[in-house]
Short mmCIF file of N, CA, C and O in Angstrom, two decimals:
data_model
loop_
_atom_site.label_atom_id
_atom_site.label_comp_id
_atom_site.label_asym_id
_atom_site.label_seq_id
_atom_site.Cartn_x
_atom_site.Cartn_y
_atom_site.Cartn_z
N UNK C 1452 -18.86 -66.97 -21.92
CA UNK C 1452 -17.54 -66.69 -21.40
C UNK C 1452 -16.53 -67.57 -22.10
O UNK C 1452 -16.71 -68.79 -22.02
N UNK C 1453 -15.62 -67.17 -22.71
CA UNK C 1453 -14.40 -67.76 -23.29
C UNK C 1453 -13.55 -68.26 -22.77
O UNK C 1453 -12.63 -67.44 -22.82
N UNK C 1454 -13.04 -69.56 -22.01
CA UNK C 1454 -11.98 -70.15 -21.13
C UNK C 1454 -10.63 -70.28 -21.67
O UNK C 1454 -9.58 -70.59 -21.10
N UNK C 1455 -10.88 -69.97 -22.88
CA UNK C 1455 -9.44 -70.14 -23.88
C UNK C 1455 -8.59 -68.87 -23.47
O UNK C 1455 -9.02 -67.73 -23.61
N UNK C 1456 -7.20 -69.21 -22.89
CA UNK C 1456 -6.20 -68.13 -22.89
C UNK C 1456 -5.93 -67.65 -24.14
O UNK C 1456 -6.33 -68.07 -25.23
N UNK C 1457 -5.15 -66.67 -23.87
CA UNK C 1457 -4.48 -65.86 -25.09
C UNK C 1457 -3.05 -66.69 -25.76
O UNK C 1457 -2.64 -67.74 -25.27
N UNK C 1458 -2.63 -66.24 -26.52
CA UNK C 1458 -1.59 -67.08 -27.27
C UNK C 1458 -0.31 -66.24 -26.00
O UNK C 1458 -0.16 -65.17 -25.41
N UNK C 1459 0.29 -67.46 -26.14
CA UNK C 1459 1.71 -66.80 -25.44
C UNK C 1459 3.05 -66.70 -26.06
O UNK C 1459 3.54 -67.65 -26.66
N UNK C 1460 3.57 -65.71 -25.95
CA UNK C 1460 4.79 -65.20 -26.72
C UNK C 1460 4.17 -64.03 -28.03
O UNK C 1460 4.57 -63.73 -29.15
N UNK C 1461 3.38 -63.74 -27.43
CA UNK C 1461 2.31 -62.42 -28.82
C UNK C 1461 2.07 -61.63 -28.02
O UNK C 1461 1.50 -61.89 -26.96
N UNK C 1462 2.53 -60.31 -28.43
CA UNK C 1462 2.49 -58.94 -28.00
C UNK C 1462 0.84 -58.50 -28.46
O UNK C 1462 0.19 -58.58 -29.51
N UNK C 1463 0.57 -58.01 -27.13
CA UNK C 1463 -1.12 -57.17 -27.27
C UNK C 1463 -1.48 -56.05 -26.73
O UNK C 1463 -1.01 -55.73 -25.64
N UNK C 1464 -2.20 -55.41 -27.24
CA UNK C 1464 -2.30 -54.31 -26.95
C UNK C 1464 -3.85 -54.25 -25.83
O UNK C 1464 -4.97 -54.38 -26.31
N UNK C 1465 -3.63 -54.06 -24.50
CA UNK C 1465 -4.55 -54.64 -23.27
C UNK C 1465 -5.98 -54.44 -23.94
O UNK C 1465 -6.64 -55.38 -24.39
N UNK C 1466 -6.33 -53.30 -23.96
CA UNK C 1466 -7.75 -52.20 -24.34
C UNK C 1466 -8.35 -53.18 -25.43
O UNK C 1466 -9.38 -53.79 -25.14
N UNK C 1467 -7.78 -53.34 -26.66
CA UNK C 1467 -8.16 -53.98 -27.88
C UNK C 1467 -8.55 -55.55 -27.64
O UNK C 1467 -9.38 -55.97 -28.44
N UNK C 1468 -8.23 -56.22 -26.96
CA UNK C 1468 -8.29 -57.61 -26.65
C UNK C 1468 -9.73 -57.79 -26.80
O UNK C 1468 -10.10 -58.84 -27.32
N UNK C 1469 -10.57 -56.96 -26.46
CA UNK C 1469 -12.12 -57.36 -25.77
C UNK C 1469 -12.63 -55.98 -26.84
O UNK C 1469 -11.92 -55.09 -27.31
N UNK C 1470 -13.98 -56.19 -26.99
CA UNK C 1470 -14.45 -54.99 -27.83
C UNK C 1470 -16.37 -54.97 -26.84
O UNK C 1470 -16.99 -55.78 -26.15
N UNK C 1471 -16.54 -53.97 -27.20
CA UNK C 1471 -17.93 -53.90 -26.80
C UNK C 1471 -18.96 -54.26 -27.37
O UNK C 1471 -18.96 -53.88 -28.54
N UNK C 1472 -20.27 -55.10 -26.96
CA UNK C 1472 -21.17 -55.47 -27.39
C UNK C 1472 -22.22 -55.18 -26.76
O UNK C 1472 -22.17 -55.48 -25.56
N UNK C 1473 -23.75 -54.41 -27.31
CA UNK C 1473 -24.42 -53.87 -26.69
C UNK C 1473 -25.50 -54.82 -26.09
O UNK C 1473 -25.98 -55.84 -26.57
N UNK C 1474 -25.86 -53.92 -24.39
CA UNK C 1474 -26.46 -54.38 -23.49
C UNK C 1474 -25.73 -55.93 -22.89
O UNK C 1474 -26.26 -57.04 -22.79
N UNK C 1475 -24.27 -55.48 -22.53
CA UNK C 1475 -23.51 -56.72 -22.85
C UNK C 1475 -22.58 -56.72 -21.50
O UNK C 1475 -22.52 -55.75 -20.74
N UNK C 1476 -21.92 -57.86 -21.32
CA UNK C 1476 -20.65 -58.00 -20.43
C UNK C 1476 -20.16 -58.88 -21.15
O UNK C 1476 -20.83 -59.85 -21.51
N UNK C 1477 -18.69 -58.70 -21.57
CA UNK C 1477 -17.96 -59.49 -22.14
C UNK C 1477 -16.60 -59.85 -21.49
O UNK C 1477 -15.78 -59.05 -21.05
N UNK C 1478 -16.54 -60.90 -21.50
CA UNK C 1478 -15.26 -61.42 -20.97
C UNK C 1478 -14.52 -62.42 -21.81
O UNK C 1478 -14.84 -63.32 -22.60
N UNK C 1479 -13.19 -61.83 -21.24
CA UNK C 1479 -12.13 -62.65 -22.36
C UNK C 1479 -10.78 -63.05 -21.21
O UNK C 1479 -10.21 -62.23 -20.50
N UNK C 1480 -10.43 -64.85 -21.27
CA UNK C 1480 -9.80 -65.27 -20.00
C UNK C 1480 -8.14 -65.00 -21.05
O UNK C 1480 -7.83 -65.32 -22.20
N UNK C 1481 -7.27 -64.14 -19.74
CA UNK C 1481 -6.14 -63.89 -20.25
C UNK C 1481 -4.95 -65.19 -20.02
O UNK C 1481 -4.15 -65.73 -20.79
N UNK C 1482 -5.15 -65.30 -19.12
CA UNK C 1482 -4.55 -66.55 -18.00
C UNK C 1482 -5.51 -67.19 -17.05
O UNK C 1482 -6.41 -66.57 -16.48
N UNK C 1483 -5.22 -68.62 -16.89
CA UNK C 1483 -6.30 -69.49 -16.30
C UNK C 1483 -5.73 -70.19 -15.64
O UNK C 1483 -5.28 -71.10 -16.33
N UNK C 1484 -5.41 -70.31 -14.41
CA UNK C 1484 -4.49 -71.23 -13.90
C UNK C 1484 -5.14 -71.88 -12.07
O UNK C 1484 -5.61 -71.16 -11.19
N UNK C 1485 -4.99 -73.03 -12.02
CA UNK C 1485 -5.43 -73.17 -10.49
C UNK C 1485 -5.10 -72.12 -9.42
O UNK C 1485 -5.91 -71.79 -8.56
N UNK C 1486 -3.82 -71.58 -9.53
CA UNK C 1486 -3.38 -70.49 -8.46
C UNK C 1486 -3.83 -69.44 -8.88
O UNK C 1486 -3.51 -68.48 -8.18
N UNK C 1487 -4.59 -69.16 -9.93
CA UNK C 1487 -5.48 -67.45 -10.21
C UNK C 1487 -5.96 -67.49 -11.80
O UNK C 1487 -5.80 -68.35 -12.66
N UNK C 1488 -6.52 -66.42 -11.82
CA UNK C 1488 -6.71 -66.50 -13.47
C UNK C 1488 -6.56 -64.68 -13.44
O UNK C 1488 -6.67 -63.96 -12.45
N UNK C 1489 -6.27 -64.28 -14.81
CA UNK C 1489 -6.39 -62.76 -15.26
C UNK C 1489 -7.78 -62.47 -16.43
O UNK C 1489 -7.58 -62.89 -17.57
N UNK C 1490 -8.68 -62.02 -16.26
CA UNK C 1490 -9.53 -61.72 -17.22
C UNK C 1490 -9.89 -60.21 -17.95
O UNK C 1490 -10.19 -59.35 -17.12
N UNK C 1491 -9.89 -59.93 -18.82
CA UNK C 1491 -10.28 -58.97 -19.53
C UNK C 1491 -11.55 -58.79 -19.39
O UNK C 1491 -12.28 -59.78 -19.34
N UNK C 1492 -12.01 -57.66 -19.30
CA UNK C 1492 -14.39 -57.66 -19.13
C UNK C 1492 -14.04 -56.18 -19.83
O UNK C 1492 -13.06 -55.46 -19.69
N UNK C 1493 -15.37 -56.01 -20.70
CA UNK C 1493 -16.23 -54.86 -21.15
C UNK C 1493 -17.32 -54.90 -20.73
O UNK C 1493 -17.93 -55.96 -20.61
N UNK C 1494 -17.89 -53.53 -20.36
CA UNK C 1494 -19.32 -53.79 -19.99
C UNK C 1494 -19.56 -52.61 -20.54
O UNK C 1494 -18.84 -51.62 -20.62
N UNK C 1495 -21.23 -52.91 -21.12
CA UNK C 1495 -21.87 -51.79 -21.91
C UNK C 1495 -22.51 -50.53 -20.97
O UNK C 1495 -22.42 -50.77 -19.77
N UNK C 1496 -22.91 -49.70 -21.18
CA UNK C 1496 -23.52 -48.74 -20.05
C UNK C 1496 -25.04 -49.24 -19.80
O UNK C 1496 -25.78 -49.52 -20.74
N UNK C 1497 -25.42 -49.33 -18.46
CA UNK C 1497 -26.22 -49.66 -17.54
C UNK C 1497 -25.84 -51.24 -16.95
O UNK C 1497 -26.34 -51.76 -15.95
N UNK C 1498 -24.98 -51.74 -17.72
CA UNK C 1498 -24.64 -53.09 -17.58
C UNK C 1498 -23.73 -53.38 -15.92
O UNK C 1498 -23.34 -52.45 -15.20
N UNK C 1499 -23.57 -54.63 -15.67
CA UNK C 1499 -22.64 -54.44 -14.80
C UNK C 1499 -22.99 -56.45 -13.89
O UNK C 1499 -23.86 -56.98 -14.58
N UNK C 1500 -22.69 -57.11 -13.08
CA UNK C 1500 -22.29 -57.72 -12.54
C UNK C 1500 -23.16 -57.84 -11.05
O UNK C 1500 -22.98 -56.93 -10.25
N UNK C 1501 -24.06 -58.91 -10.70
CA UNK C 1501 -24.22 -58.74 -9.69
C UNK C 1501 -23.92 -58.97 -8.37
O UNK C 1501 -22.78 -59.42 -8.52
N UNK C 1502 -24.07 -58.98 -7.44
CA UNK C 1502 -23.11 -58.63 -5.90
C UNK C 1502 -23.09 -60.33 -5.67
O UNK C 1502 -23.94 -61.21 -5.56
N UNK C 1503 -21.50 -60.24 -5.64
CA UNK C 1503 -21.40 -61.43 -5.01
C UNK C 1503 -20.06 -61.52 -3.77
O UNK C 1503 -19.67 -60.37 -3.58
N UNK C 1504 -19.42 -62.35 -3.05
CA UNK C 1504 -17.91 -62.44 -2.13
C UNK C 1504 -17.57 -63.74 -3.00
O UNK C 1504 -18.24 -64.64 -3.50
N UNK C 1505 -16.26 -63.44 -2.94
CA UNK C 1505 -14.85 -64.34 -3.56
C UNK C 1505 -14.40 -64.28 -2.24
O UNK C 1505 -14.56 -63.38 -1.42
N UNK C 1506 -13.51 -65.92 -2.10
CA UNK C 1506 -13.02 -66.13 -1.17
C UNK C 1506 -11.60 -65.74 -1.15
O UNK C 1506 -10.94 -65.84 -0.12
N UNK C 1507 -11.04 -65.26 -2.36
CA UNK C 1507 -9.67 -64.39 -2.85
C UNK C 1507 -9.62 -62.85 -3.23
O UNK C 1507 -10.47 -62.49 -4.04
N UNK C 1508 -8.95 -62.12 -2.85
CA UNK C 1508 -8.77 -60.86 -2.89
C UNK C 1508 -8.72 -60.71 -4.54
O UNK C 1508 -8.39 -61.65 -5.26
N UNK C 1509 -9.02 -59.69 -4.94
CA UNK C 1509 -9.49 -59.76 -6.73
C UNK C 1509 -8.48 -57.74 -6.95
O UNK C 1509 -8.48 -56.69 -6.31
N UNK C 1510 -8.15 -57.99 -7.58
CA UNK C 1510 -7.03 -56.65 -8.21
C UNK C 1510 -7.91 -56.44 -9.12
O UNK C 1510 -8.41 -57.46 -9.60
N UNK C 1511 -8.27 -55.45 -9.50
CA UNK C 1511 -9.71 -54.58 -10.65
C UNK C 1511 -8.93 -54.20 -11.08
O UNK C 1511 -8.01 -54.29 -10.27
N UNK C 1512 -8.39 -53.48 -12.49
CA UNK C 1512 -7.89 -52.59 -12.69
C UNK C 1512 -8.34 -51.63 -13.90
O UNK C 1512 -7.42 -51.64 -14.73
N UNK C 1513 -9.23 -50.92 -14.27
CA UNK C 1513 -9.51 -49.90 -14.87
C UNK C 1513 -8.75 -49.53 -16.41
O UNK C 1513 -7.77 -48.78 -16.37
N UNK C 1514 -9.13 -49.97 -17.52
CA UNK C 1514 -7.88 -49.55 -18.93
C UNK C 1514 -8.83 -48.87 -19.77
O UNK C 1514 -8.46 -48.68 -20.93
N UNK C 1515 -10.25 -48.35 -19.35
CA UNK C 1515 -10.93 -47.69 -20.83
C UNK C 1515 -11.96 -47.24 -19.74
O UNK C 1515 -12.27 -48.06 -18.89
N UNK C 1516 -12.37 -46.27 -19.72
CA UNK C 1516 -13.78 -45.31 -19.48
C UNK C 1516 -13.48 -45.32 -17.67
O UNK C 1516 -12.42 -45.19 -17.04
N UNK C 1517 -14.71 -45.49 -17.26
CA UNK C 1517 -15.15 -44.88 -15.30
C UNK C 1517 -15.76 -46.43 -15.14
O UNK C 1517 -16.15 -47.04 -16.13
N UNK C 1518 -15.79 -46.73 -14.44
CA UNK C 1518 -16.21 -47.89 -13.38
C UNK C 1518 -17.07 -47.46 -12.28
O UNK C 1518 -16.96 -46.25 -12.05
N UNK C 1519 -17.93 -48.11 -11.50
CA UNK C 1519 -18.18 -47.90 -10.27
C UNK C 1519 -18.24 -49.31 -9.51
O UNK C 1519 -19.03 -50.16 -9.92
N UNK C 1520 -17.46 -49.54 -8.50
CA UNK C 1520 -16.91 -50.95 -7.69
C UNK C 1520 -17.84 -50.60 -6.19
O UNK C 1520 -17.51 -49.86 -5.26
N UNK C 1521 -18.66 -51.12 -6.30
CA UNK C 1521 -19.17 -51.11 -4.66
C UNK C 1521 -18.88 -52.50 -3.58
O UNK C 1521 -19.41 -53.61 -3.56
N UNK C 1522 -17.91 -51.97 -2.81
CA UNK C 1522 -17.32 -53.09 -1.56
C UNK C 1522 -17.51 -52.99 -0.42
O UNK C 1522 -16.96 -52.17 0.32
N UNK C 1523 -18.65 -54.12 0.03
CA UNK C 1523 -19.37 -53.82 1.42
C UNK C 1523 -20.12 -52.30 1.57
O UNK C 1523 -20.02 -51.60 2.58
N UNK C 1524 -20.61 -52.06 0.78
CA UNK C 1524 -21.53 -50.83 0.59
C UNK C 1524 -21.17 -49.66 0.43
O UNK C 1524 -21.90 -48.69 0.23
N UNK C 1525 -19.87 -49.70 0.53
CA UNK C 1525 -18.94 -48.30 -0.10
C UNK C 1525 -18.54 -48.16 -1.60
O UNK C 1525 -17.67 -48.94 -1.98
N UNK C 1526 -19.01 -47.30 -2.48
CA UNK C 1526 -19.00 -47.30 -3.89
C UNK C 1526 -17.81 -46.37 -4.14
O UNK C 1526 -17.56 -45.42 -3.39
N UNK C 1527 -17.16 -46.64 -5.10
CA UNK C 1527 -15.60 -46.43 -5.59
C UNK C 1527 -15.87 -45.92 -6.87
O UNK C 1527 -16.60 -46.68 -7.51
N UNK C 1528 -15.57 -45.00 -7.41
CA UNK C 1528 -16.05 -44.69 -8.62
C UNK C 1528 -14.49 -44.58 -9.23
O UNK C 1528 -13.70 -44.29 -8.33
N UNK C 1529 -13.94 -44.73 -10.39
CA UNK C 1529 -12.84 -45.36 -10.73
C UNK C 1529 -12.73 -45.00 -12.26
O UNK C 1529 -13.57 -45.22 -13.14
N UNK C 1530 -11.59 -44.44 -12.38
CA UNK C 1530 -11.44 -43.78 -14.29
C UNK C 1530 -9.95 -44.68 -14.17
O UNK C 1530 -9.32 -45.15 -13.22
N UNK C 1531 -9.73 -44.63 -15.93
CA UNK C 1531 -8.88 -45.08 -16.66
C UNK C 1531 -7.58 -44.87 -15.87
O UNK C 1531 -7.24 -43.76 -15.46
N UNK C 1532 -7.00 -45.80 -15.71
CA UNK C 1532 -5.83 -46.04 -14.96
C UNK C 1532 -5.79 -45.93 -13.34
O UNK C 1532 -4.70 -45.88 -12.76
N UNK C 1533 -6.85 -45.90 -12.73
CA UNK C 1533 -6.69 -46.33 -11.94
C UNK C 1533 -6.91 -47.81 -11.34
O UNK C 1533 -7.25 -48.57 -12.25
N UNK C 1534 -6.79 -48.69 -9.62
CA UNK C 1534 -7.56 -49.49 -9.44
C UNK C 1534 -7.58 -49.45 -8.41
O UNK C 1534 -7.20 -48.48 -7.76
N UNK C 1535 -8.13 -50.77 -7.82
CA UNK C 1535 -8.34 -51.21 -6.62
C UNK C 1535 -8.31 -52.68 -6.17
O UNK C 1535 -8.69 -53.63 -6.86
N UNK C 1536 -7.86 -52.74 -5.02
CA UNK C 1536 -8.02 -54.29 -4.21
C UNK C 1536 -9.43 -54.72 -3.74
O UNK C 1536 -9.85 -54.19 -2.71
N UNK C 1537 -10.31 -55.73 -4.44
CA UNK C 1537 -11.43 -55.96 -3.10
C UNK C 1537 -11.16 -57.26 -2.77
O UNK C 1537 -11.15 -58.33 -3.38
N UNK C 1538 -10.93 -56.88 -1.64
CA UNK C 1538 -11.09 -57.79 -0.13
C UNK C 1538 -11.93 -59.08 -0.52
O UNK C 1538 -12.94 -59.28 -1.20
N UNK C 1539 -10.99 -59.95 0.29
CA UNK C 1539 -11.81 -61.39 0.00
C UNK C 1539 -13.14 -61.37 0.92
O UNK C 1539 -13.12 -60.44 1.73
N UNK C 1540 -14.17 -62.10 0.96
CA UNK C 1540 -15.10 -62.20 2.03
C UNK C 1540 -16.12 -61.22 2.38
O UNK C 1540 -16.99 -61.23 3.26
N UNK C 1541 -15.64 -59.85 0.96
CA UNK C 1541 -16.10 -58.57 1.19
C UNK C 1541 -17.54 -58.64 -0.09
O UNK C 1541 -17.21 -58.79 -1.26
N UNK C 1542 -18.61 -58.55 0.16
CA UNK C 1542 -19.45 -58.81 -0.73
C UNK C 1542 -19.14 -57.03 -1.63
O UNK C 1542 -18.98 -55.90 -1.19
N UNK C 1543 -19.18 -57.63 -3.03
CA UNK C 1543 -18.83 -56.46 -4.12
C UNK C 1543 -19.85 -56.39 -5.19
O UNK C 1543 -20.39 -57.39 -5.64
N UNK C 1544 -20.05 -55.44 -5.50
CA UNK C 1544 -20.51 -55.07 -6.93
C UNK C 1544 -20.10 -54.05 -7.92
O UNK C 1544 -19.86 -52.89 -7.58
N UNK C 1545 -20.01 -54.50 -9.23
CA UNK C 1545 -19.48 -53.89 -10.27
C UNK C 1545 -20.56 -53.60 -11.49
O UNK C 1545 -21.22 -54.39 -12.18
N UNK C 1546 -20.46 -51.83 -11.50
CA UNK C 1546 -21.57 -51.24 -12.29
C UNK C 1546 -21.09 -50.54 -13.26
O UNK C 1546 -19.97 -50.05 -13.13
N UNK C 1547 -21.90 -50.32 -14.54
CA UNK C 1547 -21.17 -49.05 -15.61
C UNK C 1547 -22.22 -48.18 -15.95
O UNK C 1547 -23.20 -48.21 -16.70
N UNK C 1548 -21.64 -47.28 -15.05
CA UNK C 1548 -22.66 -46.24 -15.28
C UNK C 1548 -22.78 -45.67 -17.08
O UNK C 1548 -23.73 -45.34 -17.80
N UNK C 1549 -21.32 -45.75 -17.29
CA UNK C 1549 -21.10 -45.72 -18.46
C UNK C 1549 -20.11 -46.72 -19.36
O UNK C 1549 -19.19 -47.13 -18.66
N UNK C 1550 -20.08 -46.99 -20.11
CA UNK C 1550 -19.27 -48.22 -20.35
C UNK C 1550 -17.90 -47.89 -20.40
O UNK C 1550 -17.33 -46.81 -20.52
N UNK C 1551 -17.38 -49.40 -20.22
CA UNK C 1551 -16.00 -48.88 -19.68
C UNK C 1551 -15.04 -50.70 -19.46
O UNK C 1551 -15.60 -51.72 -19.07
N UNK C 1552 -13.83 -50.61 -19.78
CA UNK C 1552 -13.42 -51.92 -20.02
C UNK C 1552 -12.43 -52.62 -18.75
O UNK C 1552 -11.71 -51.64 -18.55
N UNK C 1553 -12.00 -53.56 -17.87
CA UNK C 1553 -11.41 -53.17 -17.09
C UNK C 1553 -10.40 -55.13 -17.10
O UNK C 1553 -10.73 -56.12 -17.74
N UNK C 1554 -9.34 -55.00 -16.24
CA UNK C 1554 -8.81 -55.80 -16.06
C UNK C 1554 -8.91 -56.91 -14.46
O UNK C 1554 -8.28 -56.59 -13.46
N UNK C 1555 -9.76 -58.13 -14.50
CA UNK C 1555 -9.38 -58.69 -13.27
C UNK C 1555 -8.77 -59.28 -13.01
O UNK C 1555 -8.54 -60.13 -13.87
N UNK C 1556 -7.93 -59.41 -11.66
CA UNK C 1556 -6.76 -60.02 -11.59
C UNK C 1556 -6.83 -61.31 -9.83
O UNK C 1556 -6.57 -60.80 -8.74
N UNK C 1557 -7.01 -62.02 -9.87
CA UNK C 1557 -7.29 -63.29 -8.75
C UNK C 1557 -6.09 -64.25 -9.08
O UNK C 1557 -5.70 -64.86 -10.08
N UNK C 1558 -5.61 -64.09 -7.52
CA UNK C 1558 -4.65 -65.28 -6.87
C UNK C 1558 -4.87 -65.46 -5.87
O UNK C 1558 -4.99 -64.74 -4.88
N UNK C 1559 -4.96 -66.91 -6.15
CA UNK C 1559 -5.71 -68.08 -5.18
C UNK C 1559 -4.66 -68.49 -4.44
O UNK C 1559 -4.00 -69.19 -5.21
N UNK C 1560 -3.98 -68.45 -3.14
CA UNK C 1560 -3.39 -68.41 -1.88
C UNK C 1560 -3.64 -69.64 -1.76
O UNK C 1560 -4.85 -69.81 -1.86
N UNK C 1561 -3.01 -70.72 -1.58
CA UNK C 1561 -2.65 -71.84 -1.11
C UNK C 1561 -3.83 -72.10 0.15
O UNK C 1561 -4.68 -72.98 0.12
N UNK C 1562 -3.70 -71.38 0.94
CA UNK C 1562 -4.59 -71.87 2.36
C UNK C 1562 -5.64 -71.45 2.44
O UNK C 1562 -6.24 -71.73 3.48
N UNK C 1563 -6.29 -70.66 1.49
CA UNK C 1563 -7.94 -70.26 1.41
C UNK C 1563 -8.51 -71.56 0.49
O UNK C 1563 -9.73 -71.71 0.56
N UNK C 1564 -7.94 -72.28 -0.16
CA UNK C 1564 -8.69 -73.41 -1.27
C UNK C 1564 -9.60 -74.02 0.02
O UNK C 1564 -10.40 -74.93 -0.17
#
């Protein structure tokens, strides 16, 4: 995992930031900050993330292929441009059925630290 932000004041194009690598999850940190971070992820097909709860609500957001987001046992299946909120405290998992690149987005709320 790469902790290094992106350069600031440089125009990017979201999708291109991260590229795919097979049998892979790749992540690339956009912003890193105590109050949240933004990360870029690719994941290869069959690949995916296993179930864990964040104590902060996490913004997914979908920029290349289908997703499938399962939150508290309800599975979300999710194409290009769309997203979703998962719930803090809500145990989640993130699968690719087929590969597919997506944006996460966490802010850390003052009174959950």
């Amino acid at each position: 995992m790469d902790n290094n932000e992106l350069e600031k004041s440089t125009a990017y194009i979201t999708v291109e930031i991260i590229e795919y690598i097979p049998n892979s999850v790749v992540i690339k940190t956009i912003l890193k900050k105590s109050t949240g971070n933004i990360s870029v992820m690719s994941f290869d097909s069959g690949e995916g993330l296993t179930e864990k709860t964040s104590p902060f609500d996490t913004f997914a957001q979908i920029i290349e292929g289908k997703a499938e987001i399962v939150i508290d046992g309800q599975s979300f299946l999710l194409d290009t441009g769309q997203s979703i909120i998962i719930p803090a405290h809500k145990p989640n998992v993130i699968k690719a059925n087929e590969r597919f690149k997506m944006i996460l987005t966490i802010i850390k709320s003052g009174y959950e630290l």
